[in-house]
mmCIF file of C-alpha atoms in Angstrom:
data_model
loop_
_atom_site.group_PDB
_atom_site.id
_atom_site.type_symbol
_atom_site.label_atom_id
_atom_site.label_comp_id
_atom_site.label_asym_id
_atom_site.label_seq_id
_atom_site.Cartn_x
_atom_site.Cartn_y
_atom_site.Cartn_z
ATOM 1 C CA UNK A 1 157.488 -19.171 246.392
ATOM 2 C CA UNK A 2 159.311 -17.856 249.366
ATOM 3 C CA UNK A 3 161.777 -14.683 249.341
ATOM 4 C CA UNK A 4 164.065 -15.430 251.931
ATOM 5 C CA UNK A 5 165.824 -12.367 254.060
ATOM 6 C CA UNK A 6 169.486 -14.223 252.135
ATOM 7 C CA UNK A 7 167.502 -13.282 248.929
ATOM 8 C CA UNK A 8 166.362 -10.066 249.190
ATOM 9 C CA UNK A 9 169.827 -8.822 251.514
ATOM 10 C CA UNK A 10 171.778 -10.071 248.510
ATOM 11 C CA UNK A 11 169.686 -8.517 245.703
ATOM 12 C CA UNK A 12 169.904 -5.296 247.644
ATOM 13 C CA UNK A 13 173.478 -5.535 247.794
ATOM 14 C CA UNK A 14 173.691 -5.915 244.399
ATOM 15 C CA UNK A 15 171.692 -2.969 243.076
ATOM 16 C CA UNK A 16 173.940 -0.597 245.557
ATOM 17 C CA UNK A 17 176.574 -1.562 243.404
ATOM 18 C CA UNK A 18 175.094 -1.212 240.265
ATOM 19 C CA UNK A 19 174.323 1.917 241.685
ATOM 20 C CA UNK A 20 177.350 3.049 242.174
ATOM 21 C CA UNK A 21 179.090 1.316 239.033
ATOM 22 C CA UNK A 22 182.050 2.154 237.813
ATOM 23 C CA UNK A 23 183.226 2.747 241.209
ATOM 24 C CA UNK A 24 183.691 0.245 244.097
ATOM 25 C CA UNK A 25 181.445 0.307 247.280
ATOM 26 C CA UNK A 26 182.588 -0.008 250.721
ATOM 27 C CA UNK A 27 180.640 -2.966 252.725
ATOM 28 C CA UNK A 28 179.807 -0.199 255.021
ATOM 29 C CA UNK A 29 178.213 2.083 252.769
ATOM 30 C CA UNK A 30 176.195 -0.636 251.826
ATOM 31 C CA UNK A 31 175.701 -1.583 255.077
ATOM 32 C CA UNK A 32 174.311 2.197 256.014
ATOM 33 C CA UNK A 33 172.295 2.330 252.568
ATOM 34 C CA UNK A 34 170.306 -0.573 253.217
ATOM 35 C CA UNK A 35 170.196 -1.357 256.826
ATOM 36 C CA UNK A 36 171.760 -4.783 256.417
ATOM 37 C CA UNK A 37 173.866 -5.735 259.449
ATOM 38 C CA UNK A 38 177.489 -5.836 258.716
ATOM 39 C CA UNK A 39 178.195 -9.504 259.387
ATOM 40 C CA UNK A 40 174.872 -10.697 257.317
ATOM 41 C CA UNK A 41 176.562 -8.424 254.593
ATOM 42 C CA UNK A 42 179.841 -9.975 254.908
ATOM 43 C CA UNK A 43 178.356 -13.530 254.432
ATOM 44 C CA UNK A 44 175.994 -11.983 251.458
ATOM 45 C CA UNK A 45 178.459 -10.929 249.760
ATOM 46 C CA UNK A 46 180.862 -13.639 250.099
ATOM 47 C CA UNK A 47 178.415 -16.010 248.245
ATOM 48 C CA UNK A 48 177.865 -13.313 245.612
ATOM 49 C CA UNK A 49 181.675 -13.461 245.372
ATOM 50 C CA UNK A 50 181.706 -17.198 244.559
ATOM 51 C CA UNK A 51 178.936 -17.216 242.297
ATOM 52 C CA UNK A 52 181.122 -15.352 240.198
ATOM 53 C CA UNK A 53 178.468 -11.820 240.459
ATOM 54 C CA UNK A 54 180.764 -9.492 242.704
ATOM 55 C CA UNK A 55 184.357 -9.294 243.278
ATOM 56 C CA UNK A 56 186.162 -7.192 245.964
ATOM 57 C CA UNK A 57 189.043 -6.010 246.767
ATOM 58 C CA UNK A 58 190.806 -4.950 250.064
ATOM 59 C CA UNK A 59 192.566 -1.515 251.157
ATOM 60 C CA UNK A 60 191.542 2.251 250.956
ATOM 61 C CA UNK A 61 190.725 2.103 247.248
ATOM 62 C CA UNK A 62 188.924 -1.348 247.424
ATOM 63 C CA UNK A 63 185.356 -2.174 247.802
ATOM 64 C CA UNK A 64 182.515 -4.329 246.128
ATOM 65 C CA UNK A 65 182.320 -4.426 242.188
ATOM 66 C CA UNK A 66 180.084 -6.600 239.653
ATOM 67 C CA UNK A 67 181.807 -9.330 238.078
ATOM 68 C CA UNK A 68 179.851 -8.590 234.955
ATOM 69 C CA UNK A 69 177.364 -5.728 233.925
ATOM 70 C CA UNK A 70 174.387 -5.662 235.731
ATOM 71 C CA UNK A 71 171.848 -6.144 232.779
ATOM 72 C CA UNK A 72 173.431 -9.733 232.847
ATOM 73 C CA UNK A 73 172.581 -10.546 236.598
ATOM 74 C CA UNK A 74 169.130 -12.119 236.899
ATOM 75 C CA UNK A 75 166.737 -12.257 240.061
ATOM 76 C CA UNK A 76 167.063 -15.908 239.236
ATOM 77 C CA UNK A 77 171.400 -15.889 239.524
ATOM 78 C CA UNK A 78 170.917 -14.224 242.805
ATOM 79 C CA UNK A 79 168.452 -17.072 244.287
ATOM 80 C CA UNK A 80 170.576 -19.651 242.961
ATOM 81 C CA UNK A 81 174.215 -17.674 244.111
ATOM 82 C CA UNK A 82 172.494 -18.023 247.678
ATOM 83 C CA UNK A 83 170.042 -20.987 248.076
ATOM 84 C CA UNK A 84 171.293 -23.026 245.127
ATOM 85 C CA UNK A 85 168.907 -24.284 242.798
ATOM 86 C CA UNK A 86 165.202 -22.638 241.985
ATOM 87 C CA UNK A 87 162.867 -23.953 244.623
ATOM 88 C CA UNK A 88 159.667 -23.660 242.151
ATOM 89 C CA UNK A 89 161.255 -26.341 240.303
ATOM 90 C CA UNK A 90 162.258 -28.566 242.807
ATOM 91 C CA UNK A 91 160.247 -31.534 243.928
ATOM 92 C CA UNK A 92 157.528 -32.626 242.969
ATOM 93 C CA UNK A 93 156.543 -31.540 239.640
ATOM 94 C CA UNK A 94 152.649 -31.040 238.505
ATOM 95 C CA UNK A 95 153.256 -32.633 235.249
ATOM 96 C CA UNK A 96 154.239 -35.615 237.046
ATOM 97 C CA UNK A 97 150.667 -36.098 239.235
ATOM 98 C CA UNK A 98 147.584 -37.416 237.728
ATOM 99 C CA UNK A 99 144.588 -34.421 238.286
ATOM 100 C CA UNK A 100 140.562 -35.815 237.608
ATOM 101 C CA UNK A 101 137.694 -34.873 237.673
ATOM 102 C CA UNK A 102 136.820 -31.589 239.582
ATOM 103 C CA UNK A 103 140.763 -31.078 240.199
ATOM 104 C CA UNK A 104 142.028 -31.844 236.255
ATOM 105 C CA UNK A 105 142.059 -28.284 235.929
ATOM 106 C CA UNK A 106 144.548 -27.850 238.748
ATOM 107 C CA UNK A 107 147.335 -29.304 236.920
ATOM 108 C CA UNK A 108 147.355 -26.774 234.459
ATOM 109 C CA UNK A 109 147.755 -23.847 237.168
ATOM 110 C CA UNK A 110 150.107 -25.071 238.945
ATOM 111 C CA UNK A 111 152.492 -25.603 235.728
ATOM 112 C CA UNK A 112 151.715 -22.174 234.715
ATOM 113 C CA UNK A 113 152.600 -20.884 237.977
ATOM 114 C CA UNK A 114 155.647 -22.270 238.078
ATOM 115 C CA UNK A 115 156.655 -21.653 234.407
ATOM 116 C CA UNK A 116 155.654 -18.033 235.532
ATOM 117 C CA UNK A 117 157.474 -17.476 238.655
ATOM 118 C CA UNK A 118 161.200 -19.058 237.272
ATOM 119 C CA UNK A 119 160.121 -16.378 233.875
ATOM 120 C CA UNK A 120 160.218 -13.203 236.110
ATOM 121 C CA UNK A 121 163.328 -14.279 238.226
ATOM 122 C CA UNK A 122 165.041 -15.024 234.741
ATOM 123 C CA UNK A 123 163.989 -11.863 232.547
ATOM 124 C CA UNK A 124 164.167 -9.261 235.684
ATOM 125 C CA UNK A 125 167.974 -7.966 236.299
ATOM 126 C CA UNK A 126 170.012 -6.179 238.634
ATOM 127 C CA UNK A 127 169.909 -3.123 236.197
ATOM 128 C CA UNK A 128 166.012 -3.385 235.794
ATOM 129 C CA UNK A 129 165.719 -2.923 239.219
ATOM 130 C CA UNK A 130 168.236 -0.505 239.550
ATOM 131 C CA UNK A 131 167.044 1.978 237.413
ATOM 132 C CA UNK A 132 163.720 1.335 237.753
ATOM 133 C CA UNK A 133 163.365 0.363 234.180
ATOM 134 C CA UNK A 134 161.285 -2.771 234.838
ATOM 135 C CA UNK A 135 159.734 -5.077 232.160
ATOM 136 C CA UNK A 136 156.132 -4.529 231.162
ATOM 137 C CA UNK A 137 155.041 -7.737 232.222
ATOM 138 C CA UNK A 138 155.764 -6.668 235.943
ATOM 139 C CA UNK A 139 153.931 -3.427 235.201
ATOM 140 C CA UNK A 140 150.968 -5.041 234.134
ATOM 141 C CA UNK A 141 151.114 -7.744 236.933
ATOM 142 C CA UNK A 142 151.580 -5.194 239.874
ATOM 143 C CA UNK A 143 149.837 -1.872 238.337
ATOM 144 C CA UNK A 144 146.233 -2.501 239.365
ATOM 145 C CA UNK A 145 146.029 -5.264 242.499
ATOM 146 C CA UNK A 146 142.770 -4.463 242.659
ATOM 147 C CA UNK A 147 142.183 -6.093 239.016
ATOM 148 C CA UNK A 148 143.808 -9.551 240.722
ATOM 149 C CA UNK A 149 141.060 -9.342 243.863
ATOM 150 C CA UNK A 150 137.934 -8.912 241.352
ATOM 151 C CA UNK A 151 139.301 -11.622 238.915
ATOM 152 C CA UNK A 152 139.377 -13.838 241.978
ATOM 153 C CA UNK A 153 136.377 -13.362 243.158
ATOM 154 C CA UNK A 154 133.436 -14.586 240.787
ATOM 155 C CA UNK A 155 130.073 -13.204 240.298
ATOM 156 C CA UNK A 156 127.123 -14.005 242.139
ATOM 157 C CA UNK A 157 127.641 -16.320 244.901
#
Protein backbone atom coordinates (compact mmCIF):
# COMPACT_ATOMS: atom_id res chain seq x y z
CA UNK A 1 0.00 0.00 0.00
CA UNK A 2 1.05 3.49 -0.79
CA UNK A 3 1.20 6.51 1.86
CA UNK A 4 0.59 9.36 -0.14
CA UNK A 5 2.24 12.99 0.92
CA UNK A 6 -2.17 13.97 1.27
CA UNK A 7 -1.97 11.08 3.86
CA UNK A 8 0.72 11.57 5.92
CA UNK A 9 0.32 15.91 5.70
CA UNK A 10 -3.17 15.24 7.01
CA UNK A 11 -2.35 12.72 9.78
CA UNK A 12 0.30 15.15 10.89
CA UNK A 13 -2.10 17.81 11.04
CA UNK A 14 -4.17 15.96 13.04
CA UNK A 15 -1.87 14.85 15.85
CA UNK A 16 -0.76 18.78 16.22
CA UNK A 17 -4.11 19.20 17.26
CA UNK A 18 -4.53 16.50 19.43
CA UNK A 19 -1.55 17.88 20.70
CA UNK A 20 -2.65 20.83 21.57
CA UNK A 21 -6.35 19.75 22.59
CA UNK A 22 -8.43 21.60 24.37
CA UNK A 23 -7.15 24.57 22.69
CA UNK A 24 -7.41 25.57 18.98
CA UNK A 25 -4.29 25.67 16.64
CA UNK A 26 -3.48 28.29 14.26
CA UNK A 27 -2.85 26.83 10.51
CA UNK A 28 0.41 28.51 10.93
CA UNK A 29 1.59 26.94 13.91
CA UNK A 30 0.91 23.90 12.29
CA UNK A 31 2.35 24.96 9.38
CA UNK A 32 5.85 25.86 11.37
CA UNK A 33 5.51 22.51 13.52
CA UNK A 34 5.51 20.29 10.71
CA UNK A 35 6.96 21.90 7.72
CA UNK A 36 3.80 21.56 5.65
CA UNK A 37 3.42 24.44 3.19
CA UNK A 38 0.62 26.70 4.04
CA UNK A 39 -1.56 26.22 0.97
CA UNK A 40 -1.10 22.16 1.07
CA UNK A 41 -2.31 22.77 4.76
CA UNK A 42 -5.17 24.81 3.80
CA UNK A 43 -6.43 22.11 1.32
CA UNK A 44 -5.52 19.29 4.15
CA UNK A 45 -7.40 20.59 6.35
CA UNK A 46 -10.33 21.55 4.42
CA UNK A 47 -10.99 17.82 3.61
CA UNK A 48 -10.45 16.97 7.28
CA UNK A 49 -13.15 19.63 7.79
CA UNK A 50 -15.68 17.80 5.58
CA UNK A 51 -15.02 14.48 6.74
CA UNK A 52 -16.46 15.66 9.77
CA UNK A 53 -12.60 15.15 11.88
CA UNK A 54 -11.67 18.97 12.38
CA UNK A 55 -13.62 22.04 12.58
CA UNK A 56 -12.26 25.65 12.55
CA UNK A 57 -13.08 28.68 13.24
CA UNK A 58 -11.97 32.21 12.04
CA UNK A 59 -10.64 35.41 14.06
CA UNK A 60 -7.96 35.95 16.84
CA UNK A 61 -9.38 33.24 19.10
CA UNK A 62 -10.05 30.70 16.22
CA UNK A 63 -7.98 27.94 14.94
CA UNK A 64 -8.18 24.09 14.12
CA UNK A 65 -10.10 21.74 16.64
CA UNK A 66 -11.14 17.86 16.46
CA UNK A 67 -14.59 17.26 15.70
CA UNK A 68 -14.47 14.36 18.09
CA UNK A 69 -11.76 13.01 20.58
CA UNK A 70 -8.86 11.81 19.07
CA UNK A 71 -8.96 8.11 20.38
CA UNK A 72 -11.98 7.98 17.88
CA UNK A 73 -9.98 9.11 14.68
CA UNK A 74 -8.46 6.11 12.91
CA UNK A 75 -5.37 6.01 10.42
CA UNK A 76 -8.05 4.43 8.31
CA UNK A 77 -10.73 7.83 8.65
CA UNK A 78 -7.83 9.90 7.64
CA UNK A 79 -7.06 7.81 4.26
CA UNK A 80 -10.57 7.70 3.50
CA UNK A 81 -11.27 11.79 4.63
CA UNK A 82 -8.53 12.33 1.79
CA UNK A 83 -8.39 9.61 -0.95
CA UNK A 84 -11.85 8.16 -0.34
CA UNK A 85 -12.17 4.63 -0.01
CA UNK A 86 -9.23 2.03 1.30
CA UNK A 87 -7.10 1.25 -1.70
CA UNK A 88 -6.09 -2.39 -0.23
CA UNK A 89 -9.57 -3.23 -0.79
CA UNK A 90 -10.22 -1.94 -3.97
CA UNK A 91 -10.00 -3.93 -7.15
CA UNK A 92 -9.32 -6.90 -7.64
CA UNK A 93 -9.74 -9.06 -4.74
CA UNK A 94 -7.49 -12.40 -4.09
CA UNK A 95 -10.42 -14.34 -3.02
CA UNK A 96 -11.84 -13.73 -6.30
CA UNK A 97 -8.66 -15.37 -8.54
CA UNK A 98 -8.15 -19.00 -8.88
CA UNK A 99 -4.22 -19.80 -7.40
CA UNK A 100 -2.71 -23.70 -8.46
CA UNK A 101 -0.27 -25.45 -8.15
CA UNK A 102 3.12 -23.82 -7.11
CA UNK A 103 1.13 -20.35 -6.67
CA UNK A 104 -2.12 -21.86 -4.46
CA UNK A 105 -0.30 -20.68 -1.61
CA UNK A 106 -0.26 -17.11 -2.87
CA UNK A 107 -3.83 -16.59 -2.39
CA UNK A 108 -3.66 -16.98 1.11
CA UNK A 109 -0.91 -14.09 1.52
CA UNK A 110 -2.24 -11.82 -0.28
CA UNK A 111 -5.73 -12.01 1.75
CA UNK A 112 -3.80 -11.86 4.86
CA UNK A 113 -2.01 -8.92 3.75
CA UNK A 114 -4.74 -7.11 3.02
CA UNK A 115 -6.90 -8.15 6.04
CA UNK A 116 -3.64 -6.92 7.84
CA UNK A 117 -2.95 -3.63 6.39
CA UNK A 118 -6.97 -2.21 6.59
CA UNK A 119 -6.48 -3.88 10.70
CA UNK A 120 -3.63 -1.38 11.56
CA UNK A 121 -5.20 1.70 9.74
CA UNK A 122 -8.50 0.78 11.71
CA UNK A 123 -7.14 -0.03 15.37
CA UNK A 124 -4.21 2.81 15.23
CA UNK A 125 -5.67 6.47 16.23
CA UNK A 126 -4.82 9.95 16.24
CA UNK A 127 -4.26 9.67 20.10
CA UNK A 128 -2.06 6.45 19.71
CA UNK A 129 0.12 8.29 17.73
CA UNK A 130 0.00 11.25 19.60
CA UNK A 131 1.09 10.12 22.71
CA UNK A 132 3.08 7.58 21.61
CA UNK A 133 0.96 4.99 23.23
CA UNK A 134 0.90 2.62 20.23
CA UNK A 135 -0.74 -0.87 20.12
CA UNK A 136 1.43 -3.90 20.76
CA UNK A 137 0.87 -5.34 17.56
CA UNK A 138 2.88 -2.35 15.96
CA UNK A 139 5.53 -2.91 18.62
CA UNK A 140 6.02 -6.31 17.78
CA UNK A 141 5.82 -5.68 13.95
CA UNK A 142 8.43 -2.75 13.93
CA UNK A 143 10.67 -3.66 17.19
CA UNK A 144 13.19 -6.01 15.61
CA UNK A 145 13.36 -5.48 11.47
CA UNK A 146 16.02 -7.52 11.56
CA UNK A 147 13.65 -10.57 12.71
CA UNK A 148 11.50 -9.72 9.22
CA UNK A 149 15.01 -9.96 6.96
CA UNK A 150 16.03 -13.52 8.57
CA UNK A 151 12.38 -14.85 8.36
CA UNK A 152 12.63 -13.94 4.69
CA UNK A 153 15.46 -15.35 3.90
CA UNK A 154 15.50 -19.31 4.22
CA UNK A 155 18.23 -21.57 5.16
CA UNK A 156 20.64 -23.06 2.99
CA UNK A 157 20.40 -22.02 -0.49
Amino acid sequence: MHISARVDYAVRILLEIARAQPDSVKADVIATAQAIPPKILESAAAELRRAGLVTSRRGPDGGYRLARPAADISVADVIRAVEGPLASVRGRRPEDVTYSGAAEPLQRVWIALRVNIRAVLEQVSIADIAWDKLPDFVAELTGNPDAWTRRAVPDGS
